[in-house]
CSV table of C-alpha atoms in Angstrom, one decimal:
chain,number,residue,atom,x,y,z
F,1,PRO,CA,22.0,-9.4,-20.6
F,2,VAL,CA,22.5,-13.1,-20.6
F,3,LYS,CA,22.0,-13.0,-24.4
F,4,PHE,CA,22.1,-10.9,-27.5
F,5,TYR,CA,18.9,-9.1,-28.4
F,6,ILE,CA,17.1,-6.5,-30.1
F,7,SER,CA,13.7,-5.4,-29.2
F,8,GLN,CA,10.7,-4.4,-31.4
F,9,ASN,CA,10.8,-0.5,-31.8
F,10,PHE,CA,8.4,1.4,-29.8
F,11,PRO,CA,6.0,2.9,-30.7
F,12,ASN,CA,5.3,0.8,-33.7
F,13,PRO,CA,3.8,2.1,-35.8
F,14,PHE,CA,5.8,5.7,-35.2
F,15,ASN,CA,5.7,9.3,-36.3
F,16,PRO,CA,8.2,10.5,-36.7
F,17,VAL,CA,10.8,9.1,-33.9
F,18,THR,CA,10.7,5.8,-32.5
F,19,LYS,CA,13.1,3.9,-29.9
F,20,ILE,CA,14.9,0.6,-30.2
F,21,ASN,CA,16.3,-1.3,-27.1
F,22,TYR,CA,19.3,-3.8,-27.4
F,23,GLY,CA,21.3,-6.1,-25.4
F,24,ILE,CA,25.2,-6.7,-25.6
F,25,VAL,CA,26.4,-10.0,-23.7
F,26,LYS,CA,30.1,-9.2,-24.5
F,27,GLY,CA,32.2,-6.4,-25.6
F,28,THR,CA,31.9,-6.3,-29.7
F,29,ASN,CA,31.5,-4.1,-32.7
F,30,VAL,CA,27.8,-3.1,-32.8
F,31,SER,CA,26.3,-1.9,-36.0
F,32,ILE,CA,22.4,-1.0,-36.2
F,33,LYS,CA,21.1,-0.2,-39.4
F,34,VAL,CA,17.9,0.7,-41.0
F,35,PHE,CA,16.6,-0.1,-44.5
F,36,ASP,CA,13.7,1.0,-46.6
F,37,LEU,CA,11.6,-1.9,-48.6
F,38,LEU,CA,13.7,-2.1,-51.4
F,39,GLY,CA,16.8,-2.8,-49.1
F,40,LYS,CA,18.4,0.5,-49.7
F,41,GLU,CA,20.3,1.7,-46.3
F,42,VAL,CA,18.8,4.7,-45.3
F,43,ALA,CA,20.7,5.6,-41.7
F,44,THR,CA,23.2,4.0,-39.4
F,45,LEU,CA,22.1,4.3,-35.7
F,46,VAL,CA,25.2,2.7,-34.0
F,47,ASN,CA,28.5,1.7,-35.7
F,48,GLU,CA,31.0,1.5,-32.6
F,49,TYR,CA,32.4,-0.8,-30.0
F,50,GLN,CA,30.1,-1.3,-26.8
F,51,GLU,CA,30.7,-3.1,-24.1
F,52,SER,CA,28.4,-5.4,-22.4
F,53,GLY,CA,25.2,-4.1,-21.4
F,54,ASN,CA,21.5,-2.8,-22.2
F,55,TYR,CA,21.3,0.2,-24.8
F,56,PHE,CA,19.0,2.3,-26.7
F,57,THR,CA,19.1,4.2,-30.0
F,58,THR,CA,16.3,6.1,-31.7
F,59,PHE,CA,15.5,6.6,-35.0
F,60,ASP,CA,14.3,10.1,-36.2
F,61,ALA,CA,12.4,9.7,-39.8
F,62,THR,CA,11.4,13.1,-40.1
F,63,LEU,CA,13.1,13.2,-43.4
F,64,TYR,CA,11.6,9.9,-45.0
F,65,PRO,CA,8.3,9.0,-46.3
F,66,THR,CA,5.7,6.9,-45.0
F,67,GLY,CA,6.4,3.4,-45.1
F,68,ILE,CA,7.8,0.0,-43.9
F,69,TYR,CA,11.3,-0.1,-42.7
F,70,PHE,CA,13.8,-2.8,-41.6
F,71,TYR,CA,16.4,-2.5,-38.8
F,72,ARG,CA,19.3,-4.6,-38.6
F,73,ILE,CA,21.6,-5.4,-35.5
F,74,GLN,CA,24.6,-7.1,-36.4
F,75,THR,CA,27.8,-8.0,-34.1
F,76,ASN,CA,30.6,-10.6,-34.2
F,77,ASP,CA,28.2,-13.5,-32.8
F,78,PHE,CA,24.6,-12.0,-33.5
F,79,THR,CA,22.5,-10.5,-36.6
F,80,GLU,CA,18.8,-9.8,-36.6
F,81,VAL,CA,16.4,-7.9,-38.4
F,82,ARG,CA,12.8,-6.5,-37.4
F,83,LYS,CA,10.3,-4.5,-39.1
F,84,MET,CA,8.6,-1.3,-38.3
F,85,SER,CA,5.9,1.1,-39.7
F,86,LEU,CA,6.4,5.0,-40.1
F,87,ILE,CA,2.8,6.4,-40.5
F,88,ARG,CA,2.4,10.0,-41.2
């Protein structure tokens, strides 16, 4: 990739599993976490050093209630938050 990115999850809305694509420009520590509407962390999807490249992760919300969730990617040089909807 030529820049850091995190794509909108697909599908969205989802039930109960969704996929999140993201890209890393250079080797760095990568954290992707999911938060509920109140800002409480509900899941850590990625928490490791990754080399430059395109990646994806999945969020399985089988144990979570219907609602709006946010996912955040955080690296040394990039942070972005996106919204997703779980509908049962």
